[in-house]
């Protein structure tokens, strides 16, 4: 079923991007000084947000289509888990994002660094949600 295969593929792409941020991009940026760290994070976050938000929505919609086509509850579960990235981001990560976005580069301090370290830990939740959705969709493929 094409909708299910697309849901699985998009969830896997979402997961790969999220994990890349956690294991490659975030540790690399944490090697920078406070000002450069914030200067790198701001545009990277804006670009990553657009990409990951789109993937979560499209993958979730394909999961819903697969559910409606098969009435297999696993597709619905996978779609809900993938779409859960939206409320997780809006309610859990957004307060930190907003504080970081409002911080002028010249005002970056050790506190800014701690917020960005915390942001990395919070972002790992997105990686976990993506991985869970991918595994659920893989299970539904059987």
GROMACS .gro file of C-alpha atoms in nm:
model
  142
    1UNK     CA    1   0.000   0.000   0.000
    2UNK     CA    2   0.155   0.324  -0.120
    3UNK     CA    3   0.025   0.550   0.159
    4UNK     CA    4   0.177   0.324   0.424
    5UNK     CA    5   0.508   0.300   0.242
    6UNK     CA    6   0.519   0.679   0.211
    7UNK     CA    7   0.431   0.724   0.580
    8UNK     CA    8   0.714   0.488   0.676
    9UNK     CA    9   0.963   0.655   0.442
   10UNK     CA   10   0.880   1.007   0.557
   11UNK     CA   11   0.889   0.907   0.925
   12UNK     CA   12   1.231   0.751   0.867
   13UNK     CA   13   1.357   1.067   0.695
   14UNK     CA   14   1.222   1.277   0.984
   15UNK     CA   15   1.397   1.048   1.233
   16UNK     CA   16   1.725   1.057   1.044
   17UNK     CA   17   1.721   1.437   1.034
   18UNK     CA   18   1.635   1.462   1.404
   19UNK     CA   19   1.905   1.216   1.506
   20UNK     CA   20   2.159   1.392   1.283
   21UNK     CA   21   2.092   1.713   1.474
   22UNK     CA   22   2.145   1.535   1.807
   23UNK     CA   23   2.459   1.339   1.721
   24UNK     CA   24   2.637   1.564   1.470
   25UNK     CA   25   2.513   1.922   1.448
   26UNK     CA   26   2.445   1.995   1.816
   27UNK     CA   27   2.776   1.856   1.949
   28UNK     CA   28   2.968   2.043   1.678
   29UNK     CA   29   2.801   2.376   1.754
   30UNK     CA   30   2.865   2.332   2.126
   31UNK     CA   31   3.238   2.356   2.046
   32UNK     CA   32   3.188   2.722   1.950
   33UNK     CA   33   3.210   3.024   2.177
   34UNK     CA   34   2.879   3.152   2.319
   35UNK     CA   35   2.817   3.419   2.055
   36UNK     CA   36   2.908   3.193   1.760
   37UNK     CA   37   2.704   2.911   1.912
   38UNK     CA   38   2.392   3.127   1.915
   39UNK     CA   39   2.472   3.272   1.571
   40UNK     CA   40   2.490   2.921   1.425
   41UNK     CA   41   2.182   2.790   1.606
   42UNK     CA   42   1.939   3.064   1.496
   43UNK     CA   43   1.945   3.008   1.117
   44UNK     CA   44   1.991   2.632   1.157
   45UNK     CA   45   1.683   2.616   1.378
   46UNK     CA   46   1.471   2.817   1.132
   47UNK     CA   47   1.564   2.590   0.843
   48UNK     CA   48   1.533   2.271   1.045
   49UNK     CA   49   1.194   2.372   1.185
   50UNK     CA   50   1.046   2.413   0.837
   51UNK     CA   51   1.185   2.081   0.720
   52UNK     CA   52   1.092   1.874   1.024
   53UNK     CA   53   0.750   2.032   1.071
   54UNK     CA   54   0.663   1.957   0.708
   55UNK     CA   55   0.787   1.599   0.734
   56UNK     CA   56   0.585   1.538   1.051
   57UNK     CA   57   0.265   1.668   0.892
   58UNK     CA   58   0.305   1.490   0.558
   59UNK     CA   59   0.413   1.163   0.718
   60UNK     CA   60   0.127   1.185   0.967
   61UNK     CA   61  -0.124   1.249   0.688
   62UNK     CA   62   0.001   0.949   0.492
   63UNK     CA   63  -0.031   0.741   0.809
   64UNK     CA   64  -0.391   0.858   0.845
   65UNK     CA   65  -0.464   0.770   0.480
   66UNK     CA   66  -0.314   0.424   0.538
   67UNK     CA   67  -0.536   0.384   0.845
   68UNK     CA   68  -0.849   0.488   0.654
   69UNK     CA   69  -0.760   0.247   0.374
   70UNK     CA   70  -0.696  -0.053   0.598
   71UNK     CA   71  -0.862   0.029   0.931
   72UNK     CA   72  -0.547  -0.110   1.092
   73UNK     CA   73  -0.509   0.084   1.417
   74UNK     CA   74  -0.128   0.067   1.397
   75UNK     CA   75  -0.128   0.321   1.112
   76UNK     CA   76  -0.335   0.556   1.324
   77UNK     CA   77  -0.102   0.508   1.620
   78UNK     CA   78   0.206   0.580   1.407
   79UNK     CA   79   0.042   0.890   1.262
   80UNK     CA   80  -0.051   1.021   1.607
   81UNK     CA   81   0.302   0.960   1.739
   82UNK     CA   82   0.462   1.137   1.440
   83UNK     CA   83   0.217   1.428   1.462
   84UNK     CA   84   0.285   1.449   1.838
   85UNK     CA   85   0.603   1.633   1.739
   86UNK     CA   86   0.391   1.945   1.687
   87UNK     CA   87   0.248   1.975   2.039
   88UNK     CA   88   0.578   1.854   2.186
   89UNK     CA   89   0.760   2.131   2.002
   90UNK     CA   90   0.499   2.399   2.076
   91UNK     CA   91   0.456   2.325   2.446
   92UNK     CA   92   0.788   2.175   2.556
   93UNK     CA   93   1.061   2.314   2.329
   94UNK     CA   94   0.911   2.648   2.216
   95UNK     CA   95   0.971   2.837   2.544
   96UNK     CA   96   1.344   2.767   2.512
   97UNK     CA   97   1.338   2.840   2.138
   98UNK     CA   98   1.169   3.175   2.197
   99UNK     CA   99   1.418   3.281   2.464
  100UNK     CA  100   1.708   3.187   2.238
  101UNK     CA  101   1.560   3.368   1.936
  102UNK     CA  102   1.505   3.681   2.146
  103UNK     CA  103   1.864   3.681   2.273
  104UNK     CA  104   2.081   3.926   2.075
  105UNK     CA  105   2.408   3.772   1.958
  106UNK     CA  106   2.613   4.025   2.154
  107UNK     CA  107   2.425   3.922   2.472
  108UNK     CA  108   2.512   3.552   2.448
  109UNK     CA  109   2.649   3.429   2.782
  110UNK     CA  110   2.711   3.107   2.971
  111UNK     CA  111   2.336   3.104   3.040
  112UNK     CA  112   2.275   3.104   2.663
  113UNK     CA  113   2.504   2.803   2.636
  114UNK     CA  114   2.312   2.622   2.912
  115UNK     CA  115   1.985   2.694   2.731
  116UNK     CA  116   2.131   2.552   2.410
  117UNK     CA  117   2.256   2.245   2.592
  118UNK     CA  118   1.905   2.201   2.734
  119UNK     CA  119   1.761   2.256   2.386
  120UNK     CA  120   1.968   1.962   2.261
  121UNK     CA  121   1.827   1.738   2.532
  122UNK     CA  122   1.474   1.855   2.453
  123UNK     CA  123   1.531   1.796   2.083
  124UNK     CA  124   1.617   1.434   2.161
  125UNK     CA  125   1.246   1.395   2.240
  126UNK     CA  126   1.171   1.471   1.876
  127UNK     CA  127   1.421   1.206   1.772
  128UNK     CA  128   1.250   0.956   2.002
  129UNK     CA  129   0.901   1.038   1.870
  130UNK     CA  130   1.023   1.002   1.513
  131UNK     CA  131   1.190   0.669   1.587
  132UNK     CA  132   0.879   0.541   1.765
  133UNK     CA  133   0.658   0.640   1.469
  134UNK     CA  134   0.899   0.479   1.224
  135UNK     CA  135   0.900   0.153   1.419
  136UNK     CA  136   0.520   0.154   1.446
  137UNK     CA  137   0.484   0.211   1.071
  138UNK     CA  138   0.736  -0.066   1.007
  139UNK     CA  139   0.532  -0.295   1.232
  140UNK     CA  140   0.213  -0.201   1.042
  141UNK     CA  141   0.383  -0.297   0.713
  142UNK     CA  142   0.385  -0.664   0.819
   0.00000   0.00000   0.00000
